[in-house]
Amino acid sequence: MAISDHDRLVRRLQTIAAVGEDERALLGTLPLRERRYGKGANIVRQGDKPSECLLILEGLAGRYQMTSRGRRQILSLHFSGDMPDLHSLQLHTMDHGIYALTRARAAFIAHDAMRALMRLSPRLSDILMRDVLIDASIFRQWITNIGQRTARERIAHLFCEVFVRMGVLGLAEAHSFRFPITQAELGDATGLSPVHVNRVLQSLRKAGLIASRGDVHEITDWPGLRAAADFSDDYLHLRSDHDHAA
Amino acid sequence: MAISDHDRLVRRLQTIAAVGEDERALLGTLPLRERRYGKGANIVRQGDKPSECLLILEGLAGRYQMTSRGRRQILSLHFSGDMPDLHSLQLHTMDHGIYALTRARAAFIAHDAMRALMRLSPRLSDILMRDVLIDASIFRQWITNIGQRTARERIAHLFCEVFVRMGVLGLAEAHSFRFPITQAELGDATGLSPVHVNRVLQSLRKAGLIASRGDVHEITDWPGLRAAADFSDDYLHLRSDHDHAA
DNA sequence: CGTCTAATTGAAGCATCTCAACATGCGTGG
DNA sequence: CCACGCATGTTGAGATGCTTCAATTAGACG
């Protein structure tokens, strides 16, 4: 039984808060304007003034910023159910772009519809606020990751984050997940050169922490990878019943 | 005529949105529980579960995260009128700490009071939401700063940001500002060693971009500093009438 | 004045980058 | 189905930006 587009959003919000039947029904009424993107395509451009919010349905998307020196920083990664630009509800000009790292399907939701929803349901309003705040928490962790950790720790940390986030969405297996990202993009996300990313990945493989066959990455030693990454999932602020350990 | 504590908050919010008389009056009713902090004191600890929001009244405060390897990353800097943990309204456990970089005065506002305020005034609710989103925008810029820019660019960028943010608050002169931060802290904020910060500052001085007498930093070549930093204030999302250029 | 913190300088080491070549795999068109 | 071409991954070698360690100087404060 295929999951509906609205359910992707509900499933995602369920990972951070309890979504009741009322809210679920309300979310179900949101009008979605669907679009498809090829690998590498821009979904929202830096400088745009969107009048709609974005909902990722399928594929992998990322926020990024370009430096005037032509360097690219990937700011975050987004999966099915993520709404990466609730920002645009209050900030009118995009200070970053959003693009498809893989072929992707996305939906747009008019700002007016979102605002109406939030007026109707203070509870949903809170949940979306919580989502925005968790987003910010992830940014903070990325700052620490890039600012204070070694290349090896950074890459390991990114793998931990993606594994956990995909896991709670049901997009990962017990010990492996499909994560189609190039080494150059890993570099753009961690502030490293692609060459060095390559060497670090080899070192993580040699240490028996991960193993990769194409886009599918197997985590062969989860405690080891967590330790190598200095990873704790606190900053993801998941609902405690998703928090396996706890 | 001294500025009142409530007015500090109003002045701060005025930099990002128009605050009407009604909202101003409402904000004026917020009960503030004042506290003072010595240099280096913790204001909120990582792991805390606050039941109040924080309002910085005087001095310089910073958010930070510690790595298990004992390294510290400063995540953001905060001035008079900033509310650095609106987060705690929705995220119950602090994923980072907040401390006083200088002697500081702060106020606590009960979550209940904040929530009541937001219920009474959707407009204020929006403004606070906007504030949180701008916070996140600044985090994004810091990721790019640390991830993609050279040491020189990073330091210059930080100076530009602080100068502009203090400027719109009326805390800076035309070409200079008081910014009491140690070189070690600049390093923690930019992911650099204190020794290298020192050398970079010297290079910026030698290039005639800045000059420093103690805590007071003079910007001797603003266009030059902006260029050296690859700085644009777009990401601060200031009200356009503060946006001199526009 | 003496003490403590912060700033400065020097020198050596290393993590990571850049450049450049080569290998591999995959999609596409002939 | 093969051959080609392009994107991605891999490897080597040299360069460098930044770190670390250690010592010295300069300021601030009681």
Coordinates of C-alpha atoms (C1' of nucleotides) in Angstrom, one line a residue:
Chain A
M1 CA 0.0 0.0 0.0
A2 CA 1.6 3.2 -1.2
I3 CA 1.9 6.1 1.2
S4 CA 0.0 9.3 0.2
D5 CA 1.7 12.6 -0.2
H6 CA -0.1 14.1 2.7
D7 CA 0.9 11.1 4.8
R8 CA 4.5 11.7 4.2
L9 CA 4.1 15.1 5.9
V10 CA 2.2 13.5 8.8
R11 CA 4.7 10.8 9.2
R12 CA 7.5 13.3 9.3
L13 CA 5.7 15.5 11.9
Q14 CA 5.0 12.4 14.0
T15 CA 8.7 12.0 14.5
I16 CA 8.9 15.2 16.4
A17 CA 5.4 15.5 18.1
A18 CA 2.2 13.6 18.6
V19 CA -0.2 14.4 15.7
G20 CA -3.8 13.8 16.6
E21 CA -6.6 12.8 14.3
D22 CA -7.9 16.4 14.0
E23 CA -4.5 17.7 12.9
R24 CA -4.1 14.8 10.6
A25 CA -7.4 15.6 8.9
L26 CA -6.6 19.3 8.6
L27 CA -3.2 18.5 7.1
G28 CA -5.0 16.3 4.6
T29 CA -6.9 19.2 3.2
L30 CA -3.8 21.1 2.2
P31 CA -3.7 21.8 -1.5
L32 CA -0.5 20.4 -2.9
R33 CA 1.0 21.6 -6.2
E34 CA 3.3 18.8 -7.3
R35 CA 6.5 19.2 -9.3
R36 CA 9.4 16.9 -10.4
Y37 CA 13.0 17.6 -10.6
G38 CA 16.0 16.1 -12.2
K39 CA 19.3 15.4 -10.4
G40 CA 21.0 18.7 -9.6
A41 CA 18.0 20.9 -10.5
N42 CA 17.2 24.0 -8.5
I43 CA 14.0 23.9 -6.6
V44 CA 14.2 27.3 -5.0
R45 CA 16.8 29.9 -5.9
Q46 CA 18.7 32.2 -3.6
G47 CA 17.1 35.6 -3.9
D48 CA 13.7 34.2 -4.8
K49 CA 10.6 35.6 -3.0
P50 CA 8.4 32.5 -2.7
S51 CA 4.7 32.7 -2.1
E52 CA 4.5 29.0 -1.4
C53 CA 6.1 26.6 1.1
L54 CA 8.0 23.5 -0.1
L55 CA 7.3 19.9 0.9
I56 CA 9.8 17.3 -0.2
L57 CA 7.9 14.1 -1.3
E58 CA 10.6 11.8 -2.7
G59 CA 14.3 12.0 -3.2
L60 CA 17.0 13.9 -1.5
A61 CA 17.1 17.7 -1.4
G62 CA 19.6 20.1 0.1
R63 CA 19.9 23.7 1.1
Y64 CA 23.0 25.5 0.0
Q65 CA 24.7 28.9 -0.2
M66 CA 27.3 30.1 -2.7
T67 CA 30.2 32.2 -1.7
S68 CA 31.2 35.1 -4.1
R69 CA 34.5 33.1 -4.5
G70 CA 32.4 30.4 -6.1
R71 CA 32.5 27.9 -3.2
R72 CA 29.4 26.0 -2.2
Q73 CA 28.3 25.2 1.3
I74 CA 25.5 22.6 1.7
L75 CA 23.6 23.7 4.8
S76 CA 21.2 20.8 5.4
L77 CA 19.8 17.7 3.8
H78 CA 16.1 16.9 3.4
F79 CA 14.0 13.8 3.0
S80 CA 10.5 12.8 2.3
G81 CA 8.1 14.9 4.5
D82 CA 10.5 17.7 5.3
M83 CA 9.4 21.3 4.8
P84 CA 12.7 23.1 4.3
D85 CA 11.4 26.6 3.8
L86 CA 8.7 27.4 6.4
H87 CA 11.1 30.4 6.6
S88 CA 9.5 32.0 3.6
L89 CA 6.4 32.6 5.7
Q90 CA 8.2 35.3 7.6
L91 CA 11.4 36.0 5.6
H92 CA 10.5 37.2 2.2
T93 CA 13.8 36.8 0.3
M94 CA 15.6 33.5 0.2
D95 CA 19.1 33.8 1.7
H96 CA 19.9 30.3 0.3
G97 CA 18.9 28.0 -2.4
I98 CA 17.3 24.5 -2.3
Y99 CA 18.2 21.9 -4.9
A100 CA 17.6 18.3 -5.7
L101 CA 20.6 16.0 -5.0
T102 CA 18.8 13.2 -6.7
R103 CA 15.8 13.0 -8.9
A104 CA 13.0 14.3 -6.7
R105 CA 9.4 15.0 -6.3
A106 CA 8.2 18.0 -4.3
A107 CA 5.0 19.8 -3.6
F108 CA 4.3 23.5 -3.1
I109 CA 1.7 24.8 -0.6
A110 CA 0.5 28.3 -0.8
H111 CA 1.5 30.5 2.1
D112 CA -2.1 31.5 2.5
A113 CA -3.1 27.9 3.0
M114 CA -0.4 27.4 5.6
R115 CA -1.4 30.5 7.5
A116 CA -5.1 29.5 7.4
L117 CA -4.1 26.1 8.8
M118 CA -2.0 27.6 11.6
R119 CA -4.9 29.9 12.5
L120 CA -7.3 27.0 12.7
S121 CA -5.1 24.8 14.8
P122 CA -2.8 26.3 17.4
R123 CA -1.6 22.8 18.0
L124 CA -0.3 22.5 14.4
S125 CA 1.1 25.9 14.7
D126 CA 3.1 24.7 17.7
I127 CA 4.3 21.6 15.9
L128 CA 5.5 23.6 12.9
M129 CA 7.2 26.0 15.2
R130 CA 8.9 23.1 16.8
D131 CA 10.0 21.8 13.4
V132 CA 11.6 25.2 12.6
L133 CA 13.4 25.2 15.9
I134 CA 14.7 21.7 15.4
D135 CA 16.0 22.8 12.1
A136 CA 17.9 25.6 13.9
S137 CA 19.2 23.0 16.3
I138 CA 20.6 21.0 13.5
F139 CA 22.3 24.1 12.1
R140 CA 23.9 24.6 15.4
Q141 CA 25.2 21.1 15.5
W142 CA 26.6 21.6 12.0
I143 CA 28.5 24.7 13.1
T144 CA 30.1 22.7 15.9
N145 CA 30.7 19.8 13.5
I146 CA 32.6 22.0 11.0
G147 CA 34.1 24.3 13.5
Q148 CA 35.5 21.9 16.0
R149 CA 35.7 18.4 14.6
T150 CA 38.3 16.6 12.5
A151 CA 37.5 15.5 8.9
R152 CA 37.0 12.0 10.1
E153 CA 34.6 13.0 12.9
R154 CA 32.7 15.3 10.5
I155 CA 32.0 12.7 8.0
A156 CA 31.1 10.1 10.6
H157 CA 28.8 12.6 12.2
L158 CA 27.0 13.3 9.0
F159 CA 26.5 9.6 8.4
C160 CA 25.1 9.2 11.9
E161 CA 22.7 12.1 11.5
V162 CA 21.4 10.9 8.1
F163 CA 21.0 7.4 9.4
V164 CA 19.0 8.4 12.4
R165 CA 16.8 10.9 10.6
M166 CA 16.1 8.4 7.8
G167 CA 15.6 5.7 10.3
V168 CA 12.7 7.4 12.2
L169 CA 11.1 8.1 8.9
G170 CA 11.2 4.4 8.0
L171 CA 13.6 5.1 5.1
A172 CA 16.5 3.0 6.5
E173 CA 17.0 -0.6 7.3
A174 CA 18.3 -1.8 10.6
H175 CA 21.9 -1.4 9.7
S176 CA 22.0 0.2 6.3
F177 CA 20.4 3.0 4.3
R178 CA 20.4 4.3 0.8
F179 CA 22.0 7.7 0.7
P180 CA 22.8 8.8 -2.9
I181 CA 25.3 11.6 -2.4
T182 CA 28.6 12.2 -4.2
Q183 CA 31.9 12.6 -2.4
A184 CA 32.1 16.1 -3.8
E185 CA 28.7 16.9 -2.1
L186 CA 29.9 15.3 1.1
G187 CA 32.8 17.8 0.9
D188 CA 30.5 20.7 0.3
A189 CA 28.5 19.7 3.4
T190 CA 31.4 19.3 5.7
G191 CA 33.8 21.9 4.4
L192 CA 36.3 19.4 3.0
S193 CA 37.8 18.8 -0.4
P194 CA 36.4 15.9 -2.3
V195 CA 39.8 14.2 -2.4
H196 CA 40.0 14.3 1.4
V197 CA 36.5 13.0 1.8
N198 CA 37.5 10.0 -0.3
R199 CA 40.4 9.2 1.9
V200 CA 38.4 9.6 5.1
L201 CA 35.7 7.3 3.8
Q202 CA 38.4 4.7 3.0
S203 CA 39.7 5.1 6.6
L204 CA 36.2 4.6 8.0
R205 CA 35.7 1.5 5.9
K206 CA 39.1 0.1 6.8
A207 CA 38.2 0.7 10.5
G208 CA 35.2 -1.5 9.9
L209 CA 32.7 1.3 10.8
I210 CA 30.9 1.4 7.5
A211 CA 30.7 -0.4 4.2
S212 CA 29.3 0.9 0.9
R213 CA 28.0 -0.7 -2.2
G214 CA 27.1 2.1 -4.5
D215 CA 24.5 4.3 -2.8
V216 CA 23.7 1.9 -0.1
H217 CA 25.8 2.4 3.0
E218 CA 26.0 -0.3 5.7
I219 CA 26.8 0.6 9.2
T220 CA 28.9 -2.3 10.3
D221 CA 29.7 -0.9 13.8
W222 CA 27.1 1.6 15.1
P223 CA 28.6 2.2 18.5
G224 CA 32.0 2.6 16.9
L225 CA 30.7 5.1 14.4
R226 CA 28.9 7.1 17.0
A227 CA 32.0 7.2 19.1
A228 CA 34.2 8.2 16.1
A229 CA 31.6 11.0 15.3
D230 CA 31.1 12.2 18.9
F231 CA 27.4 11.7 18.0
S232 CA 24.4 12.0 20.2
D233 CA 20.9 12.4 18.8
D234 CA 19.8 14.8 21.5
Y235 CA 19.9 17.7 19.1
L236 CA 17.4 16.1 16.8
H237 CA 14.8 16.4 19.5
L238 CA 12.9 13.4 18.4
R239 CA 9.8 12.1 20.2
S240 CA 11.1 10.0 23.0
D241 CA 9.3 6.8 21.8
H242 CA 11.4 7.0 18.6
D243 CA 14.5 7.4 20.7
H244 CA 15.4 3.7 20.6
A245 CA 18.1 3.9 23.2
A246 CA 15.9 5.9 25.7
Chain B
M1 CA 17.3 59.5 29.7
A2 CA 18.0 55.8 30.4
I3 CA 16.3 53.2 28.3
S4 CA 14.0 50.9 30.2
D5 CA 14.4 47.1 30.2
H6 CA 11.2 46.6 28.2
D7 CA 12.3 49.2 25.7
R8 CA 15.4 47.3 25.0
L9 CA 13.3 44.4 23.8
V10 CA 11.1 46.7 21.8
R11 CA 14.0 48.5 20.2
R12 CA 15.5 45.1 19.2
L13 CA 12.2 43.9 17.6
Q14 CA 11.9 47.2 15.8
T15 CA 15.1 46.3 13.9
I16 CA 13.3 43.4 12.3
A17 CA 9.7 44.4 12.1
A18 CA 7.3 47.3 12.7
V19 CA 6.1 47.2 16.3
G20 CA 2.9 49.1 16.8
E21 CA 1.7 50.9 20.0
D22 CA -0.5 48.0 20.9
E23 CA 2.3 45.5 20.8
R24 CA 4.6 47.8 22.6
A25 CA 2.1 48.2 25.4
L26 CA 1.6 44.4 25.6
L27 CA 5.4 43.8 25.8
G28 CA 5.5 46.4 28.5
T29 CA 3.4 44.2 30.7
L30 CA 5.8 41.2 30.6
P31 CA 7.0 40.4 34.1
L32 CA 10.8 40.4 34.1
R33 CA 12.9 38.6 36.7
E34 CA 16.3 40.3 36.5
R35 CA 19.6 38.7 37.2
R36 CA 23.3 39.8 37.0
Y37 CA 26.2 37.7 35.8
G38 CA 29.9 38.0 36.1
K39 CA 32.3 37.6 33.2
G40 CA 32.3 34.0 32.0
A41 CA 29.3 33.0 34.1
N42 CA 26.8 30.5 32.8
I43 CA 23.3 31.8 32.2
V44 CA 21.7 28.7 30.9
R45 CA 23.4 25.3 30.9
Q46 CA 23.4 22.6 28.2
G47 CA 20.9 20.0 29.4
D48 CA 18.8 22.4 31.4
K49 CA 15.0 22.3 31.0
P50 CA 14.1 26.0 31.4
S51 CA 10.6 27.2 32.2
E52 CA 11.5 30.8 31.3
C53 CA 12.8 32.6 28.3
L54 CA 15.9 34.7 28.4
L55 CA 16.2 38.4 27.6
I56 CA 19.6 40.0 27.4
L57 CA 19.5 43.5 28.9
E58 CA 23.2 44.6 29.1
G59 CA 26.5 43.0 28.1
L60 CA 27.5 40.4 25.6
A61 CA 26.2 36.9 25.8
G62 CA 26.9 33.8 23.6
R63 CA 25.6 30.4 22.9
Y64 CA 28.0 27.6 22.8
Q65 CA 28.4 23.8 22.6
M66 CA 31.1 21.6 24.0
T67 CA 32.5 18.7 22.2
S68 CA 33.3 15.5 24.2
R69 CA 36.9 16.2 23.2
G70 CA 36.6 19.3 25.3
R71 CA 36.5 21.8 22.5
R72 CA 34.1 24.7 22.6
Q73 CA 32.2 26.2 19.7
I74 CA 30.6 29.6 20.1
L75 CA 27.4 29.5 18.1
S76 CA 26.1 33.0 18.2
L77 CA 26.6 36.3 20.0
H78 CA 23.8 38.3 21.6
F79 CA 23.3 41.9 22.6
S80 CA 20.9 44.0 24.5
G81 CA 17.3 43.1 23.6
D82 CA 18.1 39.7 22.2
M83 CA 16.0 36.7 23.3
P84 CA 18.4 33.8 22.6
D85 CA 16.2 30.9 23.8
L86 CA 12.7 31.3 22.5
H87 CA 13.6 27.7 21.6
S88 CA 12.8 26.5 25.1
L89 CA 9.2 27.3 24.4
Q90 CA 9.0 24.2 22.2
L91 CA 12.3 22.3 22.8
H92 CA 12.4 21.2 26.4
T93 CA 16.1 20.3 26.8
M94 CA 18.8 22.8 26.0
D95 CA 21.1 21.4 23.3
H96 CA 23.6 24.2 24.0
G97 CA 24.5 26.6 26.8
I98 CA 24.4 30.4 27.1
Y99 CA 27.0 32.3 28.9
A100 CA 28.1 35.9 29.6
L101 CA 31.2 37.0 27.7
T102 CA 31.2 40.1 29.7
R103 CA 29.5 41.2 32.9
A104 CA 25.9 41.1 32.0
R105 CA 22.4 41.8 33.1
A106 CA 19.6 39.5 31.9
A107 CA 15.9 39.0 32.6
F108 CA 13.8 35.8 32.6
I109 CA 10.3 35.7 31.4
A110 CA 8.0 32.8 32.3
H111 CA 7.0 30.6 29.4
D112 CA 3.4 31.0 30.4
A113 CA 3.7 34.8 30.1
M114 CA 5.2 34.4 26.7
R115 CA 2.5 32.0 25.6
A116 CA -0.2 34.3 26.9
L117 CA 1.3 37.2 25.0
M118 CA 1.5 35.3 21.8
R119 CA -2.1 34.2 22.2
L120 CA -3.3 37.7 22.7
S121 CA -1.3 39.2 19.8
P122 CA -0.9 37.1 16.6
R123 CA 1.1 40.0 15.3
L124 CA 3.6 39.7 18.1
S125 CA 3.6 35.9 17.6
D126 CA 4.6 36.5 14.0
I127 CA 7.3 39.0 15.0
L128 CA 8.8 36.5 17.4
M129 CA 8.6 33.7 14.8
R130 CA 10.4 36.1 12.5
D131 CA 13.1 36.6 15.1
V132 CA 13.6 32.8 15.5
L133 CA 13.9 32.4 11.7
I134 CA 16.4 35.2 11.5
D135 CA 18.4 33.4 14.2
A136 CA 18.4 30.3 12.0
S137 CA 19.5 32.4 9.0
I138 CA 22.5 33.6 11.0
F139 CA 23.3 30.1 11.9
R140 CA 23.3 29.2 8.2
Q141 CA 25.7 32.0 7.4
W142 CA 28.0 30.9 10.2
I143 CA 28.1 27.4 8.6
T144 CA 29.1 28.9 5.3
N145 CA 31.6 31.2 7.0
I146 CA 33.3 28.4 8.9
G147 CA 33.0 25.8 6.1
Q148 CA 34.0 27.7 3.1
R149 CA 35.9 30.8 4.0
T150 CA 39.6 31.4 4.9
A151 CA 40.6 32.5 8.4
R152 CA 40.9 36.1 7.3
E153 CA 37.5 36.1 5.7
R154 CA 35.9 34.5 8.7
I155 CA 37.2 37.0 11.2
A156 CA 36.4 39.9 8.9
H157 CA 32.9 38.5 8.4
L158 CA 32.3 38.2 12.2
F159 CA 33.4 41.8 12.6
C160 CA 31.0 42.9 9.9
E161 CA 28.1 41.1 11.4
V162 CA 28.7 42.4 14.9
F163 CA 29.1 45.9 13.6
V164 CA 25.9 45.9 11.6
R165 CA 23.9 44.2 14.4
M166 CA 25.1 46.6 17.0
G167 CA 24.7 49.5 14.7
V168 CA 21.0 49.0 14.1
L169 CA 20.5 48.7 17.9
G170 CA 22.3 52.1 18.4
L171 CA 25.2 50.3 20.2
A172 CA 27.8 51.4 17.7
E173 CA 29.3 54.6 16.5
A174 CA 29.5 55.6 12.8
H175 CA 32.8 53.8 12.3
S176 CA 33.6 52.1 15.6
F177 CA 32.1 49.8 18.2
R178 CA 32.9 48.4 21.6
F179 CA 33.2 44.7 21.3
P180 CA 34.8 43.1 24.3
I181 CA 35.7 39.6 23.2
T182 CA 39.0 37.8 23.7
Q183 CA 41.0 36.4 20.8
A184 CA 40.5 33.0 22.2
E185 CA 36.7 33.5 22.0
L186 CA 37.0 34.8 18.5
G187 CA 38.8 31.5 17.8
D188 CA 36.0 29.5 19.4
A189 CA 33.5 31.4 17.3
T190 CA 35.3 30.9 14.0
G191 CA 36.9 27.5 14.4
L192 CA 40.4 28.9 14.6
S193 CA 43.2 28.7 17.2
P194 CA 43.8 31.8 19.3
V195 CA 47.3 32.1 17.9
H196 CA 46.0 32.3 14.4
V197 CA 43.3 34.7 15.3
N198 CA 46.0 37.0 16.6
R199 CA 47.9 36.8 13.3
V200 CA 44.9 37.4 11.2
L201 CA 43.9 40.4 13.3
Q202 CA 47.3 41.9 12.8
S203 CA 47.0 41.3 9.0
L204 CA 43.6 43.1 9.0
R205 CA 45.2 46.0 10.9
K206 CA 48.2 46.1 8.7
A207 CA 45.9 46.2 5.6
G208 CA 44.2 49.3 7.1
L209 CA 40.8 47.6 7.5
I210 CA 40.4 47.9 11.2
A211 CA 42.2 49.4 14.2
S212 CA 41.7 48.5 17.8
R213 CA 42.3 50.2 21.1
G214 CA 41.4 47.7 23.7
D215 CA 37.8 46.7 23.3
V216 CA 37.0 49.4 20.9
H217 CA 37.4 48.5 17.3
E218 CA 37.4 51.1 14.6
I219 CA 36.5 50.2 11.1
T220 CA 38.9 52.2 9.0
D221 CA 37.8 50.8 5.7
W222 CA 34.3 49.6 5.6
P223 CA 34.1 48.7 1.9
G224 CA 37.4 47.0 2.2
L225 CA 36.4 45.0 5.2
R226 CA 33.1 44.0 3.6
A227 CA 35.0 42.9 0.5
A228 CA 37.6 41.0 2.6
A229 CA 34.8 39.2 4.4
D230 CA 32.5 38.6 1.4
F231 CA 29.9 40.2 3.6
S232 CA 26.3 41.2 2.6
D233 CA 23.8 41.9 5.3
D234 CA 20.9 40.2 3.5
Y235 CA 20.9 37.3 5.8
L236 CA 20.2 39.5 8.8
H237 CA 16.8 40.3 7.3
L238 CA 16.7 43.8 8.8
R239 CA 13.8 46.1 8.2
S240 CA 14.4 47.9 5.0
D241 CA 14.5 51.4 6.5
H242 CA 17.4 50.1 8.6
D243 CA 19.0 48.8 5.4
H244 CA 20.8 52.0 4.6
A245 CA 21.5 50.9 1.0
A246 CA 17.8 50.0 0.2
Chain C
dC1 C1' 53.9 46.2 42.9
dG2 C1' 52.9 41.7 42.2
dT3 C1' 49.6 38.7 40.0
dC4 C1' 46.8 37.1 36.6
dT5 C1' 44.8 37.2 32.1
dA6 C1' 45.3 38.3 27.4
dA7 C1' 48.1 39.4 23.5
dT8 C1' 52.2 38.5 20.8
dT9 C1' 56.1 36.1 18.7
dG10 C1' 58.8 32.1 17.0
dA11 C1' 59.4 27.6 15.2
dA12 C1' 58.1 23.0 14.0
dG13 C1' 54.5 19.7 12.7
dC14 C1' 50.5 18.1 10.5
dA15 C1' 45.9 18.0 8.6
dT16 C1' 44.0 19.1 4.7
dC17 C1' 44.3 21.2 0.0
dT18 C1' 45.5 21.6 -4.8
dC19 C1' 46.9 19.8 -8.9
dA20 C1' 47.1 16.1 -11.9
dA21 C1' 46.7 11.6 -13.6
dC22 C1' 44.3 7.4 -13.9
dA23 C1' 40.4 4.0 -13.1
dT24 C1' 35.8 2.8 -12.9
dG25 C1' 31.1 2.8 -13.9
dC26 C1' 27.1 4.1 -16.2
dG27 C1' 23.9 6.1 -19.7
dT28 C1' 23.3 6.9 -24.4
dG29 C1' 23.4 6.6 -29.1
dG30 C1' 24.9 4.3 -33.0
Chain D
dC1 C1' 25.3 -4.9 -27.9
dC2 C1' 29.2 -2.3 -28.2
dA3 C1' 31.7 2.1 -28.0
dC4 C1' 32.0 6.2 -26.6
dG5 C1' 31.8 10.1 -23.3
dC6 C1' 31.0 12.1 -19.0
dA7 C1' 30.6 11.9 -14.1
dT8 C1' 32.5 9.9 -10.1
dG9 C1' 35.9 7.7 -7.5
dT10 C1' 40.8 6.8 -6.5
dT11 C1' 45.7 7.5 -6.0
dG12 C1' 50.2 10.1 -5.7
dA13 C1' 52.9 14.0 -4.6
dG14 C1' 53.9 18.5 -3.3
dA15 C1' 52.3 22.9 -1.2
dT16 C1' 50.2 25.5 2.5
dG17 C1' 47.2 27.3 6.0
dC18 C1' 46.6 26.5 10.3
dT19 C1' 47.8 24.2 14.8
dT20 C1' 50.5 23.2 18.7
dC21 C1' 53.9 24.1 21.9
dA22 C1' 56.5 27.2 24.4
dA23 C1' 58.2 31.5 25.7
dT24 C1' 57.8 36.5 26.2
dT25 C1' 55.4 40.9 26.6
dA26 C1' 51.8 43.9 27.7
dG27 C1' 47.8 45.4 30.3
dA28 C1' 44.4 45.4 34.0
dC29 C1' 43.4 45.1 38.7
dG30 C1' 43.7 44.7 43.6

